[in-house]
Tab-separated table of C-alpha atoms in Angstrom:
chain	number	residue	atom	x	y	z
A	467	UNK	CA	94.378	98.792	103.387
A	468	UNK	CA	84.440	98.743	104.463
A	469	UNK	CA	81.387	97.687	104.692
A	470	UNK	CA	78.355	97.078	102.474
A	471	UNK	CA	76.045	98.462	105.152
A	472	UNK	CA	76.058	101.870	103.706
A	473	UNK	CA	72.511	102.908	104.285
A	474	UNK	CA	70.281	105.001	101.948
A	475	UNK	CA	71.702	107.784	99.819
A	476	UNK	CA	71.270	111.345	101.065
A	477	UNK	CA	69.159	113.812	99.188
A	478	UNK	CA	70.730	115.674	96.286
A	479	UNK	CA	70.996	118.716	98.506
A	480	UNK	CA	73.144	116.996	100.741
A	481	UNK	CA	75.697	115.613	98.051
A	482	UNK	CA	79.409	116.092	98.746
A	483	UNK	CA	78.896	115.979	102.552
A	484	UNK	CA	81.015	113.503	104.146
A	485	UNK	CA	79.554	110.581	106.221
A	486	UNK	CA	80.764	108.240	108.725
A	487	UNK	CA	80.785	104.638	107.556
A	488	UNK	CA	79.161	102.395	110.020
A	489	UNK	CA	81.097	99.222	110.334
A	490	UNK	CA	80.315	96.068	111.850
A	491	UNK	CA	81.872	95.452	115.067
A	492	UNK	CA	83.620	92.229	115.757
A	493	UNK	CA	83.548	90.515	119.121
A	494	UNK	CA	87.309	91.270	119.469
A	495	UNK	CA	86.657	95.001	118.712
A	496	UNK	CA	83.668	95.268	121.098
A	497	UNK	CA	85.804	93.976	124.087
A	498	UNK	CA	88.869	95.598	123.028
A	499	UNK	CA	90.980	97.254	125.722
A	500	UNK	CA	92.324	100.604	125.511
A	501	UNK	CA	95.473	100.582	123.081
A	502	UNK	CA	98.956	100.592	124.533
A	503	UNK	CA	100.469	104.036	125.078
A	504	UNK	CA	101.439	105.436	121.706
A	505	UNK	CA	99.061	103.249	119.937
A	506	UNK	CA	95.710	104.104	118.083
A	507	UNK	CA	92.653	102.200	117.386
A	508	UNK	CA	91.261	102.587	113.864
A	509	UNK	CA	88.173	104.829	114.081
A	510	UNK	CA	85.308	104.318	111.490
A	511	UNK	CA	86.213	105.313	107.879
A	512	UNK	CA	84.592	108.314	106.190
A	513	UNK	CA	83.143	108.099	102.654
A	514	UNK	CA	81.279	110.376	100.072
A	515	UNK	CA	77.476	110.604	100.508
A	516	UNK	CA	77.071	108.817	97.149
A	517	UNK	CA	79.713	105.985	97.101
A	518	UNK	CA	80.273	104.132	94.055
A	519	UNK	CA	80.579	100.488	93.726
A	520	UNK	CA	84.301	100.918	93.372
A	521	UNK	CA	84.273	102.905	96.617
A	522	UNK	CA	82.369	100.065	98.404
A	523	UNK	CA	84.888	97.337	97.056
A	524	UNK	CA	87.945	99.191	98.194
A	525	UNK	CA	86.494	100.156	101.672
A	526	UNK	CA	85.615	96.643	102.093
A	527	UNK	CA	89.033	95.545	101.487
A	528	UNK	CA	90.462	98.301	103.649
A	529	UNK	CA	88.019	97.053	106.593
A	530	UNK	CA	89.168	93.428	106.088
A	531	UNK	CA	93.064	94.201	106.181
A	532	UNK	CA	92.618	97.129	108.672
A	533	UNK	CA	94.127	99.641	106.191
A	534	UNK	CA	94.845	102.950	107.853
A	535	UNK	CA	94.670	105.206	104.797
A	536	UNK	CA	94.656	104.554	101.019
A	537	UNK	CA	95.307	106.794	98.087
A	538	UNK	CA	94.985	105.147	94.627
A	539	UNK	CA	95.095	106.548	90.943
A	540	UNK	CA	94.379	104.722	87.562
A	541	UNK	CA	95.941	105.938	84.180
A	542	UNK	CA	96.128	105.145	80.562
A	543	UNK	CA	98.919	106.450	78.095
A	544	UNK	CA	96.770	109.487	77.470
A	545	UNK	CA	95.310	110.717	80.891
A	546	UNK	CA	94.456	110.015	84.455
A	547	UNK	CA	91.276	108.037	84.422
A	548	UNK	CA	90.434	108.001	88.306
A	549	UNK	CA	91.734	108.583	91.639
A	550	UNK	CA	90.438	108.039	95.082
A	551	UNK	CA	91.526	108.481	98.772
A	552	UNK	CA	90.011	106.788	101.934
A	553	UNK	CA	91.051	106.456	105.564
A	554	UNK	CA	93.237	108.401	107.795
A	555	UNK	CA	96.483	110.315	107.072
A	556	UNK	CA	96.950	110.984	110.954
A	557	UNK	CA	95.189	108.948	113.583
A	558	UNK	CA	96.070	111.310	116.296
A	559	UNK	CA	94.419	114.308	114.723
A	560	UNK	CA	91.676	112.486	112.695
A	561	UNK	CA	93.259	113.874	109.470
A	562	UNK	CA	91.921	112.065	106.351
A	563	UNK	CA	93.774	111.028	103.308
A	564	UNK	CA	92.630	113.151	100.136
A	565	UNK	CA	94.052	113.292	96.634
A	566	UNK	CA	96.949	115.620	97.653
A	567	UNK	CA	98.138	113.490	100.582
A	568	UNK	CA	101.891	112.883	100.179
A	569	UNK	CA	103.447	109.458	101.294
A	570	UNK	CA	106.855	108.395	101.970
A	571	UNK	CA	106.906	105.965	98.812
A	572	UNK	CA	109.424	103.343	100.092
A	573	UNK	CA	110.946	101.329	97.078
A	574	UNK	CA	108.744	102.786	94.510
A	575	UNK	CA	111.599	105.483	94.768
A	576	UNK	CA	113.983	103.178	93.198
A	577	UNK	CA	112.357	103.917	89.717
A	578	UNK	CA	113.057	107.608	90.197
A	579	UNK	CA	116.695	106.966	91.188
A	580	UNK	CA	117.063	104.689	88.315
A	581	UNK	CA	115.516	107.074	85.926
A	582	UNK	CA	118.004	109.922	87.263
A	583	UNK	CA	121.001	107.737	86.450
A	584	UNK	CA	119.706	106.607	83.052
A	585	UNK	CA	119.308	110.368	82.005
A	586	UNK	CA	123.072	110.599	82.379
A	587	UNK	CA	123.428	107.357	80.511
A	588	UNK	CA	121.617	108.327	77.484
A	589	UNK	CA	123.891	111.430	77.434
A	590	UNK	CA	126.837	109.199	76.956
A	591	UNK	CA	128.303	109.942	80.471
A	592	UNK	CA	129.008	106.173	81.281
A	593	UNK	CA	128.454	102.763	80.080
A	594	UNK	CA	126.230	100.302	81.951
A	595	UNK	CA	129.108	97.819	82.131
A	596	UNK	CA	131.720	100.368	83.306
A	597	UNK	CA	133.433	99.849	86.723
A	598	UNK	CA	131.634	102.266	89.064
A	599	UNK	CA	134.928	102.835	90.844
A	600	UNK	CA	136.033	105.166	88.024
A	601	UNK	CA	133.205	107.588	88.528
A	602	UNK	CA	133.189	107.569	92.365
A	603	UNK	CA	136.818	108.360	92.575
A	604	UNK	CA	137.762	105.543	94.744
A	605	UNK	CA	137.837	101.858	94.262
A	606	UNK	CA	134.974	99.513	95.473
A	607	UNK	CA	135.608	95.863	95.358
A	608	UNK	CA	134.106	92.816	96.909
A	609	UNK	CA	136.990	91.825	99.150
A	610	UNK	CA	136.343	88.103	98.420
A	611	UNK	CA	136.839	88.785	94.561
A	612	UNK	CA	138.944	91.888	94.565
A	613	UNK	CA	139.762	91.260	90.877
A	614	UNK	CA	136.011	91.610	89.627
A	615	UNK	CA	134.595	95.158	88.967
A	616	UNK	CA	131.185	96.324	90.098
A	617	UNK	CA	129.135	97.822	87.198
A	618	UNK	CA	126.271	100.140	86.779
A	619	UNK	CA	124.077	97.389	85.354
A	620	UNK	CA	124.870	95.304	88.681
A	621	UNK	CA	123.550	97.902	90.916
A	622	UNK	CA	120.437	98.559	88.778
A	623	UNK	CA	119.751	94.677	88.923
A	624	UNK	CA	120.783	93.965	92.465
A	625	UNK	CA	123.531	91.608	91.354
A	626	UNK	CA	126.441	93.668	92.479
A	627	UNK	CA	127.241	91.614	95.603
A	628	UNK	CA	126.689	94.740	97.658
A	629	UNK	CA	124.021	93.670	100.126
A	630	UNK	CA	121.905	94.781	102.976
A	631	UNK	CA	123.899	93.780	105.646
A	632	UNK	CA	127.416	94.762	107.174
A	633	UNK	CA	127.797	98.420	107.873
A	634	UNK	CA	124.568	99.506	106.222
A	635	UNK	CA	122.286	97.247	108.570
A	636	UNK	CA	124.350	98.027	111.534
A	637	UNK	CA	123.795	101.777	111.225
A	638	UNK	CA	120.378	101.454	110.031
A	639	UNK	CA	119.299	99.389	112.914
A	640	UNK	CA	121.374	100.949	115.525
A	641	UNK	CA	122.190	104.595	114.827
A	642	UNK	CA	120.141	105.649	111.756
A	643	UNK	CA	120.737	109.415	112.198
A	644	UNK	CA	124.377	108.448	111.120
A	645	UNK	CA	123.105	108.043	107.690
A	646	UNK	CA	122.365	111.824	107.625
A	647	UNK	CA	126.048	112.557	108.283
A	648	UNK	CA	128.643	110.159	107.030
A	649	UNK	CA	130.264	109.884	103.741
A	650	UNK	CA	129.276	106.696	101.927
A	651	UNK	CA	133.021	106.283	101.027
A	652	UNK	CA	133.494	105.401	104.647
A	653	UNK	CA	131.260	102.271	104.382
A	654	UNK	CA	132.754	101.048	101.008
A	655	UNK	CA	136.589	101.393	101.226
A	656	UNK	CA	138.857	99.128	103.566
A	657	UNK	CA	140.231	102.056	105.412
A	658	UNK	CA	136.842	103.812	105.824
A	659	UNK	CA	135.564	104.257	109.483
A	660	UNK	CA	132.607	102.334	108.932
A	661	UNK	CA	133.856	99.670	106.408
A	662	UNK	CA	132.544	96.116	107.129
A	663	UNK	CA	133.356	93.034	104.776
A	664	UNK	CA	129.855	91.811	105.639
A	665	UNK	CA	128.670	94.601	103.308
A	666	UNK	CA	129.503	92.314	100.492
A	667	UNK	CA	128.064	88.935	99.627
A	668	UNK	CA	130.063	85.793	99.265
A	669	UNK	CA	129.695	85.564	95.721
A	670	UNK	CA	131.118	87.388	92.562
A	671	UNK	CA	129.700	90.501	91.334
A	672	UNK	CA	127.281	89.687	88.494
A	673	UNK	CA	126.603	86.092	89.327
A	674	UNK	CA	123.733	86.271	91.987
A	675	UNK	CA	120.587	88.490	92.942
A	676	UNK	CA	120.374	89.896	96.221
A	677	UNK	CA	117.747	92.837	96.818
A	678	UNK	CA	119.862	95.843	98.082
A	679	UNK	CA	118.654	99.285	99.356
A	680	UNK	CA	122.299	100.165	100.083
A	681	UNK	CA	123.272	99.560	96.433
A	682	UNK	CA	120.387	101.819	95.293
A	683	UNK	CA	122.040	104.364	97.663
A	684	UNK	CA	125.161	104.083	95.703
A	685	UNK	CA	123.071	104.617	92.495
A	686	UNK	CA	122.166	107.993	94.058
A	687	UNK	CA	125.733	108.910	94.796
A	688	UNK	CA	126.582	108.153	91.230
A	689	UNK	CA	123.941	110.673	90.057
A	690	UNK	CA	125.623	113.317	92.236
A	691	UNK	CA	129.179	112.472	91.021
A	692	UNK	CA	128.379	112.450	87.454
A	693	UNK	CA	125.854	115.307	87.360
A	694	UNK	CA	127.676	117.728	89.806
A	695	UNK	CA	124.228	118.227	91.631
A	696	UNK	CA	123.135	116.992	94.905
A	697	UNK	CA	120.794	114.024	94.356
A	698	UNK	CA	117.702	115.340	95.593
A	699	UNK	CA	118.204	118.648	93.805
A	700	UNK	CA	118.926	116.718	90.459
A	701	UNK	CA	115.699	114.732	90.618
A	702	UNK	CA	113.715	117.936	91.399
A	703	UNK	CA	115.260	119.734	88.347
A	704	UNK	CA	115.174	116.955	85.724
A	705	UNK	CA	112.216	114.769	86.690
A	706	UNK	CA	109.772	116.383	89.177
A	707	UNK	CA	109.626	119.926	87.780
A	708	UNK	CA	109.337	118.687	83.940
A	709	UNK	CA	106.507	116.542	85.028
A	710	UNK	CA	104.951	119.066	87.348
A	711	UNK	CA	105.048	116.617	90.348
A	712	UNK	CA	104.617	117.457	93.984
A	713	UNK	CA	107.578	115.322	95.021
A	714	UNK	CA	110.910	115.469	96.654
A	715	UNK	CA	113.431	113.370	98.368
A	716	UNK	CA	113.852	116.075	100.839
A	717	UNK	CA	110.830	116.305	103.114
A	718	UNK	CA	111.342	119.890	104.017
A	719	UNK	CA	110.778	120.904	100.369
A	720	UNK	CA	107.225	119.555	100.226
A	721	UNK	CA	105.170	122.460	99.861
A	722	UNK	CA	101.971	120.925	101.544
A	723	UNK	CA	104.170	119.021	104.231
A	724	UNK	CA	101.117	119.286	106.571
A	725	UNK	CA	99.693	116.884	104.270
A	726	UNK	CA	102.192	114.180	104.592
A	727	UNK	CA	100.692	110.987	105.958
A	728	UNK	CA	102.034	109.435	109.119
A	729	UNK	CA	103.283	105.696	108.629
A	730	UNK	CA	101.882	103.182	110.953
A	731	UNK	CA	102.667	99.513	112.110
A	732	UNK	CA	99.983	97.359	113.771
A	733	UNK	CA	100.686	95.768	117.132
A	734	UNK	CA	100.992	92.169	117.883
A	735	UNK	CA	97.211	91.879	118.150
A	736	UNK	CA	96.697	93.526	114.807
A	737	UNK	CA	93.931	95.693	116.356
A	738	UNK	CA	95.841	99.259	117.064
A	739	UNK	CA	98.662	101.125	115.269
A	740	UNK	CA	101.621	102.989	116.328
A	741	UNK	CA	103.291	105.754	114.214
A	742	UNK	CA	106.819	104.685	112.682
A	743	UNK	CA	107.608	107.653	110.222
A	744	UNK	CA	106.802	111.211	109.049
A	745	UNK	CA	104.925	111.970	112.412
A	746	UNK	CA	105.801	115.645	112.254
A	747	UNK	CA	103.201	116.786	115.042
A	748	UNK	CA	102.652	120.036	113.189
A	749	UNK	CA	106.325	120.889	112.878
A	750	UNK	CA	107.843	121.423	109.507
A	751	UNK	CA	110.381	118.658	108.939
A	752	UNK	CA	113.998	119.924	109.061
A	753	UNK	CA	116.431	119.626	106.182
A	754	UNK	CA	118.793	116.756	106.106
A	755	UNK	CA	122.250	117.828	107.616
A	756	UNK	CA	124.377	116.198	104.971
A	757	UNK	CA	124.355	116.898	101.311
A	758	UNK	CA	125.175	113.306	100.348
A	759	UNK	CA	122.761	111.161	98.617
A	760	UNK	CA	122.422	108.616	101.332
A	761	UNK	CA	120.776	111.181	103.549
A	762	UNK	CA	118.157	111.369	101.258
A	763	UNK	CA	117.540	107.610	100.973
A	764	UNK	CA	117.514	107.221	97.078
A	765	UNK	CA	116.230	103.731	97.834
A	766	UNK	CA	112.991	104.822	99.788
A	767	UNK	CA	112.930	108.326	100.590
A	768	UNK	CA	110.656	109.846	97.975
A	769	UNK	CA	107.684	111.668	99.176
A	770	UNK	CA	104.883	112.264	96.619
A	771	UNK	CA	101.264	111.420	96.040
A	772	UNK	CA	99.526	108.934	94.127
A	773	UNK	CA	98.331	110.950	91.099
A	774	UNK	CA	101.929	112.331	90.570
A	775	UNK	CA	103.398	108.805	90.717
A	776	UNK	CA	100.900	108.197	88.096
A	777	UNK	CA	102.337	110.808	85.965
A	778	UNK	CA	105.833	109.349	86.319
A	779	UNK	CA	104.779	105.922	85.308
A	780	UNK	CA	102.732	107.165	82.458
A	781	UNK	CA	105.956	108.992	81.087
A	782	UNK	CA	107.605	105.428	81.228
A	783	UNK	CA	104.688	103.825	79.558
A	784	UNK	CA	104.924	106.095	76.942
A	785	UNK	CA	108.566	105.670	76.171
A	786	UNK	CA	109.853	108.614	78.235
A	787	UNK	CA	107.400	111.273	77.028
A	788	UNK	CA	104.177	112.800	78.195
A	789	UNK	CA	101.664	115.138	76.514
A	790	UNK	CA	103.822	115.027	73.244
A	791	UNK	CA	106.233	117.736	74.370
A	792	UNK	CA	107.738	116.806	77.937
A	793	UNK	CA	110.276	114.220	77.547
A	794	UNK	CA	112.563	112.928	80.303
A	795	UNK	CA	113.996	109.796	78.616
A	796	UNK	CA	114.469	108.617	75.196
A	797	UNK	CA	112.254	105.641	73.823
A	798	UNK	CA	115.268	103.204	73.738
A	799	UNK	CA	116.331	103.944	77.287
A	800	UNK	CA	112.951	103.526	78.691
A	801	UNK	CA	112.466	100.371	76.792
A	802	UNK	CA	116.058	99.284	78.092
A	803	UNK	CA	115.077	99.682	81.652
A	804	UNK	CA	111.772	97.850	81.154
A	805	UNK	CA	113.433	94.886	79.360
A	806	UNK	CA	114.534	91.875	81.609
A	807	UNK	CA	118.084	92.128	82.792
A	808	UNK	CA	117.848	89.363	85.159
A	809	UNK	CA	115.667	86.106	85.922
A	810	UNK	CA	115.736	83.839	88.605
A	811	UNK	CA	113.826	83.070	91.844
A	812	UNK	CA	114.410	85.339	94.857
A	813	UNK	CA	112.892	86.548	98.056
A	814	UNK	CA	110.565	83.605	98.015
A	815	UNK	CA	109.606	84.042	94.414
A	816	UNK	CA	108.673	87.732	94.714
A	817	UNK	CA	111.475	88.471	92.366
A	818	UNK	CA	111.654	86.341	89.391
A	819	UNK	CA	112.447	89.068	86.391
A	820	UNK	CA	114.113	92.333	86.902
A	821	UNK	CA	114.779	95.357	84.655
A	822	UNK	CA	116.878	98.323	85.393
A	823	UNK	CA	115.343	98.895	88.874
A	824	UNK	CA	111.891	98.084	87.315
A	825	UNK	CA	110.123	95.043	88.363
A	826	UNK	CA	108.612	92.520	85.940
A	827	UNK	CA	105.732	90.456	87.586
A	828	UNK	CA	102.891	88.067	86.600
A	829	UNK	CA	101.865	87.777	90.349
A	830	UNK	CA	100.029	91.088	91.240
A	831	UNK	CA	97.045	90.648	89.051
A	832	UNK	CA	96.094	87.302	87.520
A	833	UNK	CA	96.963	87.031	83.769
A	834	UNK	CA	98.777	90.270	83.803
A	835	UNK	CA	102.450	90.739	83.250
A	836	UNK	CA	103.043	94.176	84.825
A	837	UNK	CA	106.169	96.730	84.812
A	838	UNK	CA	106.869	98.725	87.699
A	839	UNK	CA	107.553	98.352	91.285
A	840	UNK	CA	106.381	97.822	94.702
A	841	UNK	CA	107.317	99.230	98.117
A	842	UNK	CA	107.069	98.381	101.858
A	843	UNK	CA	108.773	100.254	104.746
A	844	UNK	CA	107.823	101.391	108.019
A	845	UNK	CA	104.263	100.139	107.587
A	846	UNK	CA	104.005	101.789	104.147
A	847	UNK	CA	102.732	99.425	101.429
A	848	UNK	CA	102.170	100.370	97.882
A	849	UNK	CA	102.441	99.464	94.243
A	850	UNK	CA	102.887	101.133	90.993
A	851	UNK	CA	102.571	99.123	87.803
A	852	UNK	CA	101.341	99.337	84.184
A	853	UNK	CA	100.256	96.704	81.719
A	854	UNK	CA	102.267	97.240	78.421
A	855	UNK	CA	99.492	95.367	76.406
A	856	UNK	CA	96.477	97.155	77.469
A	857	UNK	CA	98.299	100.533	78.262
A	858	UNK	CA	96.487	100.514	81.640
A	859	UNK	CA	98.372	101.534	84.924
A	860	UNK	CA	97.655	101.685	88.557
A	861	UNK	CA	99.306	103.453	91.649
A	862	UNK	CA	98.109	102.801	95.372
A	863	UNK	CA	99.838	103.814	98.551
A	864	UNK	CA	98.704	102.662	102.082
A	865	UNK	CA	100.088	104.040	105.356
A	866	UNK	CA	99.480	101.234	107.462
A	867	UNK	CA	97.626	97.849	107.311
A	868	UNK	CA	97.835	94.308	108.472
A	869	UNK	CA	100.109	92.771	105.974
A	870	UNK	CA	99.497	89.096	106.037
A	871	UNK	CA	99.283	86.109	103.810
A	872	UNK	CA	102.230	86.974	101.308
A	873	UNK	CA	102.115	84.855	98.233
A	874	UNK	CA	104.342	86.595	97.126
A	875	UNK	CA	102.348	89.955	97.310
A	876	UNK	CA	100.367	90.669	100.570
A	877	UNK	CA	96.731	89.721	100.061
A	878	UNK	CA	95.624	93.274	100.383
A	879	UNK	CA	97.844	94.339	97.360
A	880	UNK	CA	96.263	91.627	95.341
A	881	UNK	CA	92.687	92.526	96.199
A	882	UNK	CA	93.209	96.180	95.458
A	883	UNK	CA	95.252	95.747	92.211
A	884	UNK	CA	92.641	93.122	90.882
A	885	UNK	CA	89.705	95.557	91.896
A	886	UNK	CA	91.264	98.407	89.863
A	887	UNK	CA	92.338	96.347	86.942
A	888	UNK	CA	88.898	94.681	86.687
A	889	UNK	CA	87.010	98.053	86.985
A	890	UNK	CA	88.931	99.934	84.363
A	891	UNK	CA	90.681	97.382	82.014
A	892	UNK	CA	89.743	98.157	78.318
A	893	UNK	CA	88.038	95.370	76.189
A	894	UNK	CA	90.722	92.923	75.055
A	895	UNK	CA	91.969	93.392	71.526
A	896	UNK	CA	92.162	90.822	68.913
A	897	UNK	CA	94.589	92.680	66.908
A	898	UNK	CA	97.773	90.706	66.469
A	899	UNK	CA	101.174	91.928	67.674
A	900	UNK	CA	103.646	93.372	65.191
A	901	UNK	CA	106.911	91.871	65.892
A	902	UNK	CA	110.088	92.803	63.980
A	903	UNK	CA	113.260	91.228	64.442
A	904	UNK	CA	116.828	91.276	62.799
A	905	UNK	CA	119.349	88.572	62.847
A	906	UNK	CA	122.165	89.252	65.121
A	907	UNK	CA	120.264	92.384	66.778
A	908	UNK	CA	120.303	92.946	70.441
A	909	UNK	CA	116.437	93.682	70.680
A	910	UNK	CA	113.225	92.824	68.959
A	911	UNK	CA	110.315	95.297	68.289
A	912	UNK	CA	106.801	94.474	69.496
A	913	UNK	CA	104.214	97.065	68.516
A	914	UNK	CA	106.980	99.773	67.904
A	915	UNK	CA	108.459	99.226	71.421
A	916	UNK	CA	111.838	97.582	71.688
A	917	UNK	CA	112.676	94.678	74.165
A	918	UNK	CA	116.259	94.297	74.667
A	919	UNK	CA	117.689	90.885	74.927
A	920	UNK	CA	120.890	89.561	76.821
A	921	UNK	CA	122.147	87.818	73.556
A	922	UNK	CA	121.732	88.391	70.018
A	923	UNK	CA	118.505	87.284	67.773
A	924	UNK	CA	118.633	84.112	65.799
A	925	UNK	CA	115.782	83.720	63.234
A	926	UNK	CA	114.904	80.223	61.772
A	927	UNK	CA	112.498	79.739	58.836
A	928	UNK	CA	109.967	77.142	59.771
A	929	UNK	CA	107.665	77.350	56.944
A	930	UNK	CA	106.868	79.267	53.871
A	931	UNK	CA	105.678	82.355	55.694
A	932	UNK	CA	106.781	81.392	59.227
A	933	UNK	CA	109.795	82.161	61.275
A	934	UNK	CA	111.065	81.373	64.754
A	935	UNK	CA	112.752	84.132	66.736
A	936	UNK	CA	115.006	82.831	69.343
A	937	UNK	CA	118.233	84.167	71.390
A	938	UNK	CA	121.749	82.650	70.566
């Protein structure tokens, strides 16, 4: 995010040796000038000596969209089915992507952050519709609607009226290092040093959707306040370690930090790339200077690899448990997170349905309703979704590409996701779904998994053995 001209296979004695893939050279490439200072031209990709049809398809897509590096994994409810890695983790040193390469996962991080908060929810530490102010220890109000509380549910559904503008955007675009130092309270209360009324939208909390990275930063802060642990340490102790994930919101804690992928953005001509993030140049990253959650970017700062993200999403697919003995969430909590909490039309139709920081989409793969999240930041583009019906899930991470033709996903995302689902999708089942409902309940049960509803269930008899289920 390569070419069908792959040549003949090598003899078995040479199996496993890495070859250079010979790519066709376009007229633009043939006459291309040296890249600007600090930019790198994509060299030919490498691939195994005996590439599979799947390898060829993915590499062809990478060539088309000039993907710098790609790591991908496919899983079902029982196991990891496949994983693959292609391209470059660092263009300056010709370091390739491998199965252990760690990526800054951008907004895929939000699923981890929400899971951390919901672990505390199921322990009875707060209610989803509670005022967050009483847990933070100071009052947060939209100054235009000072009598309306801001709740946990609103933060997790991007309906809190706390938006990505005002103080957050000013600091992020001007002096991002400040986020490593300041107390988030100073951005949220009127007498705070960095307070800006523009942090709040011109609508009441709970009435509109506005995608908010800053809101997820507050979620991370709530994890700290309620648990008593630093946000990054909480996630390590209660999510990453139980799932045996090589992951952290603190880059300096990554054991194989030398294998973190550099992130890249293309130049205006879309022919060369400059590093934008995680370009450590052989020096171990230094720890964040602040213990506050915002310093670890709960909205986008997770570092992990594709196979470990697959472990995490597999747990959600299985109702909070993996391998019949490791549980990080109760089934009802996982189901609640995946159930629609908001619906509408936002970000040019990218968001139409939202759970509790889980995205519900019909747009990534034709004919598939998927649950998970996407991510894009600093050139990283990635997706982690599963199909509740077929129990198949995918994760893929790209550290740079020509991100074009968004409708609403970028074309490269659609191409990779479709390739993976087409290759690994199980045979369609004709077995009818088992649906159970009780009048007045706040959920229905489909194949033993709950779908939580915003209003209670109504059941109307439409025939001798037929019933209609609706919401009041």
